[in-house]
Backbone as a printed PyTorch tensor [residue, N CA C, xyz], in Angstrom:
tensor([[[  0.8460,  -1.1890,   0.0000],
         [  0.0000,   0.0000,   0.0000],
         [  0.8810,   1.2390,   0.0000]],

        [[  0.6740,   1.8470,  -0.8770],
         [  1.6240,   3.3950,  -1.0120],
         [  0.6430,   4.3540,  -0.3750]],

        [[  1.0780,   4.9750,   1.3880],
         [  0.4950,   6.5020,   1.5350],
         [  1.1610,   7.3740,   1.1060]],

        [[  0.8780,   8.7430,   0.4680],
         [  1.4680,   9.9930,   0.3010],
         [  0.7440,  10.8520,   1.1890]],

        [[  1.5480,  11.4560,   1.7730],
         [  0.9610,  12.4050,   2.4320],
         [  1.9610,  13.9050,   1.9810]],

        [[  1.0650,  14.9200,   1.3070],
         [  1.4090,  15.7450,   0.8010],
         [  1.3940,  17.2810,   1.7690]],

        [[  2.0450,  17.7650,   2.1900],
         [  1.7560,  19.3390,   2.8110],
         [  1.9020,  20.1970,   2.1420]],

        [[  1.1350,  21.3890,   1.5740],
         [  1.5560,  22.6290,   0.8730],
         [  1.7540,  21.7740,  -0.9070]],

        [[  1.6470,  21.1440,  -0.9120],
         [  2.1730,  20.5980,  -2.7290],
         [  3.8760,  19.2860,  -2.3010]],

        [[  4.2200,  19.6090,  -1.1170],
         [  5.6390,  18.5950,  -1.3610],
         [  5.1180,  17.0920,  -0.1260]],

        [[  5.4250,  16.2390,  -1.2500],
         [  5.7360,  14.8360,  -0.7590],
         [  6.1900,  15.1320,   0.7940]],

        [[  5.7290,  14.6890,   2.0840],
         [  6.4050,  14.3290,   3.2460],
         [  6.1290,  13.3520,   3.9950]],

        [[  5.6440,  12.2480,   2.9360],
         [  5.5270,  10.8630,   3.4440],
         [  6.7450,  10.0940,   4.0690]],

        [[  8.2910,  10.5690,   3.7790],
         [  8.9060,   9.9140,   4.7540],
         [  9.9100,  10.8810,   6.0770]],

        [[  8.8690,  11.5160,   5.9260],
         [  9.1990,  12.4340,   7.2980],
         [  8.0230,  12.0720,   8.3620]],

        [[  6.9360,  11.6250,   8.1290],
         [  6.0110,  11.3430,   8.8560],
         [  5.8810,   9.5650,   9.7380]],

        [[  6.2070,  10.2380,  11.4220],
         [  6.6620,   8.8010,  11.6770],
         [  5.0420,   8.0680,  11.9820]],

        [[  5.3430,   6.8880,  11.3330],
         [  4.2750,   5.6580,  11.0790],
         [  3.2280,   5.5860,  12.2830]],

        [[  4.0730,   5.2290,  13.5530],
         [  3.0430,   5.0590,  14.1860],
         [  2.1070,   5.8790,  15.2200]],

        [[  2.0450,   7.7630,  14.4290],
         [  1.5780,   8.5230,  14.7940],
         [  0.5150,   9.1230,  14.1590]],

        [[  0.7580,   8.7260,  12.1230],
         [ -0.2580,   8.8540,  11.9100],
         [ -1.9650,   8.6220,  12.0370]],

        [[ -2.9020,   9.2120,  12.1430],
         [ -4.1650,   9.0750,  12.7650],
         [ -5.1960,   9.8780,  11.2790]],

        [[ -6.3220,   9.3350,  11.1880],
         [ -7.3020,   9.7710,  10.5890],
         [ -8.6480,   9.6890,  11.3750]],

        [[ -9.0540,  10.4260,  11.5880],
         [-10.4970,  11.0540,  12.9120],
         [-11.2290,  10.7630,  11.5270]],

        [[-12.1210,   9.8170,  11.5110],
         [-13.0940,  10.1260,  10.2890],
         [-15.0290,   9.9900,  10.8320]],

        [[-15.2390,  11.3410,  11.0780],
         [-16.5390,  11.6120,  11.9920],
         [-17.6850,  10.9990,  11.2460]],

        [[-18.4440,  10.0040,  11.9760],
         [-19.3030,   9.4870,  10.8170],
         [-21.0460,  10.2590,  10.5170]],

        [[-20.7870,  11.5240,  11.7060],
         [-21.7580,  12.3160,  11.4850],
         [-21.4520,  13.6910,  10.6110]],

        [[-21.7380,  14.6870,  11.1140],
         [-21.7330,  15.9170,  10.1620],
         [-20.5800,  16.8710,  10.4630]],

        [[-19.7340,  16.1190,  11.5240],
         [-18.6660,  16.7350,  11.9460],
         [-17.2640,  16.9530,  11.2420]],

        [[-16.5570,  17.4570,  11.7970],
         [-15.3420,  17.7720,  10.5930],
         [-14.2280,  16.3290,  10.7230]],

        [[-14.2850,  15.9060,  10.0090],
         [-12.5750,  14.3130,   9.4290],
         [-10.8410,  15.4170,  10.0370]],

        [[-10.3810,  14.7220,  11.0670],
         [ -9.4620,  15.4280,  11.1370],
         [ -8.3500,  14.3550,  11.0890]],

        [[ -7.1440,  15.0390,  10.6860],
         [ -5.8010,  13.8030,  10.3340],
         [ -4.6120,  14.7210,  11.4170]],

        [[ -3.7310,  13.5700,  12.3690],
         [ -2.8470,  14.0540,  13.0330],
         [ -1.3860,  12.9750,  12.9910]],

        [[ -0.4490,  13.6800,  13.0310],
         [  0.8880,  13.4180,  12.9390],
         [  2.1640,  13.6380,  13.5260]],

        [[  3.1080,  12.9510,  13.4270],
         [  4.3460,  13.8340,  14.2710],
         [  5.3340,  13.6250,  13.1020]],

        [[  5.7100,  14.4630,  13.1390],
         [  6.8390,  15.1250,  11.7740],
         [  8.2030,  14.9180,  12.1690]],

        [[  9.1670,  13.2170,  11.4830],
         [ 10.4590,  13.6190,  11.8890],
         [ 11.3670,  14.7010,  10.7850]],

        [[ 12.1820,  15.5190,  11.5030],
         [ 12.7070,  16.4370,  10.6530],
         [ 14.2130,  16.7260,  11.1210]],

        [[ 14.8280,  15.4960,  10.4170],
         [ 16.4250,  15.6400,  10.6650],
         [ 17.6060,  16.6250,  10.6710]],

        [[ 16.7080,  17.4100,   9.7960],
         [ 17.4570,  18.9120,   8.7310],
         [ 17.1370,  20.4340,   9.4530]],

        [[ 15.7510,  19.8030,  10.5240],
         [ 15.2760,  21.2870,  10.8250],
         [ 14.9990,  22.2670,  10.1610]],

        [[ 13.9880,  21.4750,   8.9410],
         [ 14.1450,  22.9190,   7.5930],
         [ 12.1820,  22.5080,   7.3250]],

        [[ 11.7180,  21.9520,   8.2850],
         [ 10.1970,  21.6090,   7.4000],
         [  9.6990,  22.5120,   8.4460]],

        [[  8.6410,  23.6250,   7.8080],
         [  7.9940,  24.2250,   8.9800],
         [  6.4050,  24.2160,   8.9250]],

        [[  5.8950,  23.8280,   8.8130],
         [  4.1420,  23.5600,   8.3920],
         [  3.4840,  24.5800,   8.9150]],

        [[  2.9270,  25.3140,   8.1460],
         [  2.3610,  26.6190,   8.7000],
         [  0.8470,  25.9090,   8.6610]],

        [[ -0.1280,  26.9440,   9.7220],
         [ -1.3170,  27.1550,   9.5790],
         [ -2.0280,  27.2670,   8.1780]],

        [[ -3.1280,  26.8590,   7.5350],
         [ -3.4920,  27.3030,   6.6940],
         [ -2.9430,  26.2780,   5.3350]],

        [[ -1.8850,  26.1360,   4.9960],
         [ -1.1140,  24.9090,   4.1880],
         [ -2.3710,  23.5920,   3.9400]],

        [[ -2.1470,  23.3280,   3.0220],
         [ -2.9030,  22.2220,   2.5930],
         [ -2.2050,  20.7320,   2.9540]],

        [[ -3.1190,  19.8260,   3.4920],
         [ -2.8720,  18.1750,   3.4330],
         [ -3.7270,  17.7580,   2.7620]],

        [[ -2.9040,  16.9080,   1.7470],
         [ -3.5180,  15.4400,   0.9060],
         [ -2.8150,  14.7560,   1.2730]],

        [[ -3.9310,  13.4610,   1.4150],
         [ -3.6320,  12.1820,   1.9050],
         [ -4.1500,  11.5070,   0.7690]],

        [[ -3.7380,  10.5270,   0.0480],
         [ -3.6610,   9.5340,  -0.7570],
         [ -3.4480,   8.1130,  -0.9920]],

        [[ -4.4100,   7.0990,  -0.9000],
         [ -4.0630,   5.3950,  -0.5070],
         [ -3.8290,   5.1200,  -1.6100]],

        [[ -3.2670,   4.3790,  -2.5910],
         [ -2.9660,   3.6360,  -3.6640],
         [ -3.7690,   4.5450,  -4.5070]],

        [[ -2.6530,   5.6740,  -4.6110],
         [ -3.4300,   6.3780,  -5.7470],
         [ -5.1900,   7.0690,  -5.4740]],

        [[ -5.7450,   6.8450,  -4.4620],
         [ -7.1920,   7.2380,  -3.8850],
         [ -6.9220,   8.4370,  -2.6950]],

        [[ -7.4510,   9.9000,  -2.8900],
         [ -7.7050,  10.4870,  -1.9210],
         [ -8.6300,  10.3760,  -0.4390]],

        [[ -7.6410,   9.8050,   0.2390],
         [ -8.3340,   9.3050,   1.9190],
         [ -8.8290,  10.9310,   2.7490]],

        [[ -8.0640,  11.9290,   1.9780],
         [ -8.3330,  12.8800,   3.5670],
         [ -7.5910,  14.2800,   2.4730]],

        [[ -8.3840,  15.5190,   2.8950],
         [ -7.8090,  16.2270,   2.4240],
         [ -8.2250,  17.6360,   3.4550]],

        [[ -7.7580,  18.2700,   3.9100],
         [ -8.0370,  19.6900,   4.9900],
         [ -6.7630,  20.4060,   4.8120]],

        [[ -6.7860,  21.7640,   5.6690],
         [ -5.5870,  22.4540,   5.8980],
         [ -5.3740,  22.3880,   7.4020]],

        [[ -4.1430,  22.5280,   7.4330],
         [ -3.2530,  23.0710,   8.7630],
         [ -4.2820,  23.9400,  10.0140]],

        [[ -4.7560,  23.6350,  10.9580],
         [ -5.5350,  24.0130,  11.9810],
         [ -4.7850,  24.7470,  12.6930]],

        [[ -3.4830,  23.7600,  13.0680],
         [ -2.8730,  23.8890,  14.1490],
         [ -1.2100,  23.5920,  14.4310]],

        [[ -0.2720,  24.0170,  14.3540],
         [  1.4420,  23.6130,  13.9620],
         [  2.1930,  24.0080,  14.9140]],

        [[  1.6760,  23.3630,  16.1010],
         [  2.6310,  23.7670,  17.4630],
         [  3.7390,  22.8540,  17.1220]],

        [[  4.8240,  23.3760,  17.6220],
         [  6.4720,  22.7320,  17.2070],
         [  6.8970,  21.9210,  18.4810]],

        [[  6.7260,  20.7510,  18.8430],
         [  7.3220,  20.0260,  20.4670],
         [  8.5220,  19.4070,  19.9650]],

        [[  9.3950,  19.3810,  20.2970],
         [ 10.7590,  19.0070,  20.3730],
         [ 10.8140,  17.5530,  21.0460]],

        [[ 10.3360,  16.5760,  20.4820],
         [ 10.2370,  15.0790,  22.0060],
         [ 11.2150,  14.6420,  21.7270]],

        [[ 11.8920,  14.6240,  20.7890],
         [ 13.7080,  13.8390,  20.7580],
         [ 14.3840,  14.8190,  19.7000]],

        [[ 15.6320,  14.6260,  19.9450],
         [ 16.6090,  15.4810,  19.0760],
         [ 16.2790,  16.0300,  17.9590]],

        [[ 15.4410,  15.0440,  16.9680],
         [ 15.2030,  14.8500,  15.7010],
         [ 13.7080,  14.5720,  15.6190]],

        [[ 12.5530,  14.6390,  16.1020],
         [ 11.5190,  14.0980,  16.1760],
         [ 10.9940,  15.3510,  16.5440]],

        [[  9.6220,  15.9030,  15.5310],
         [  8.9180,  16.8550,  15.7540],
         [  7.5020,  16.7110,  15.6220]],

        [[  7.0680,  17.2440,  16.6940],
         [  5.3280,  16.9540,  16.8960],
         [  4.7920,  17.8990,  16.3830]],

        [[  4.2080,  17.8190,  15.1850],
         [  2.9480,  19.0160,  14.8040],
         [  1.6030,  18.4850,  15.1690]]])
């Protein structure tokens, strides 16, 4: 199964560690929300508010919203929580 997960237009499917991704998918009239923790070795990815996510399963759009929320937590050297 190939995910892409796209921010702003660039690929950051392998910055996104596996077992943080989450998809909230509300089965009433409420809003689908997707959450993640961003590893970023380089210290150069900054995900602003507002920025677009696509999510994509084998070629199929699973999830698509913008940036709510891009608080920066530092939990290991290299490991960033948005």
């Amino acid at each position: 199964m190939a995910l892409i997960i796209t921010i702003d237009g660039t690929d950051r499917s392998a910055n996104i560690q596996n077992d943080s991704f989450r998809i909230d998918d509300v089965l009433t009239e409420g809003i689908n929300t997707c959450s993640f923790s961003l590893f970023d070795p380089t210290n150069t990815i900054q995900p602003q508010e507002g920025e677009e996510v696509i999510v994509t399963l084998d070629g199929t759009k699973i999830f698509g919203g913008e940036i709510t929320q891009a608080p920066k937590e530092a939990i290991a050297p290299v490991l960033l929580k948005f």
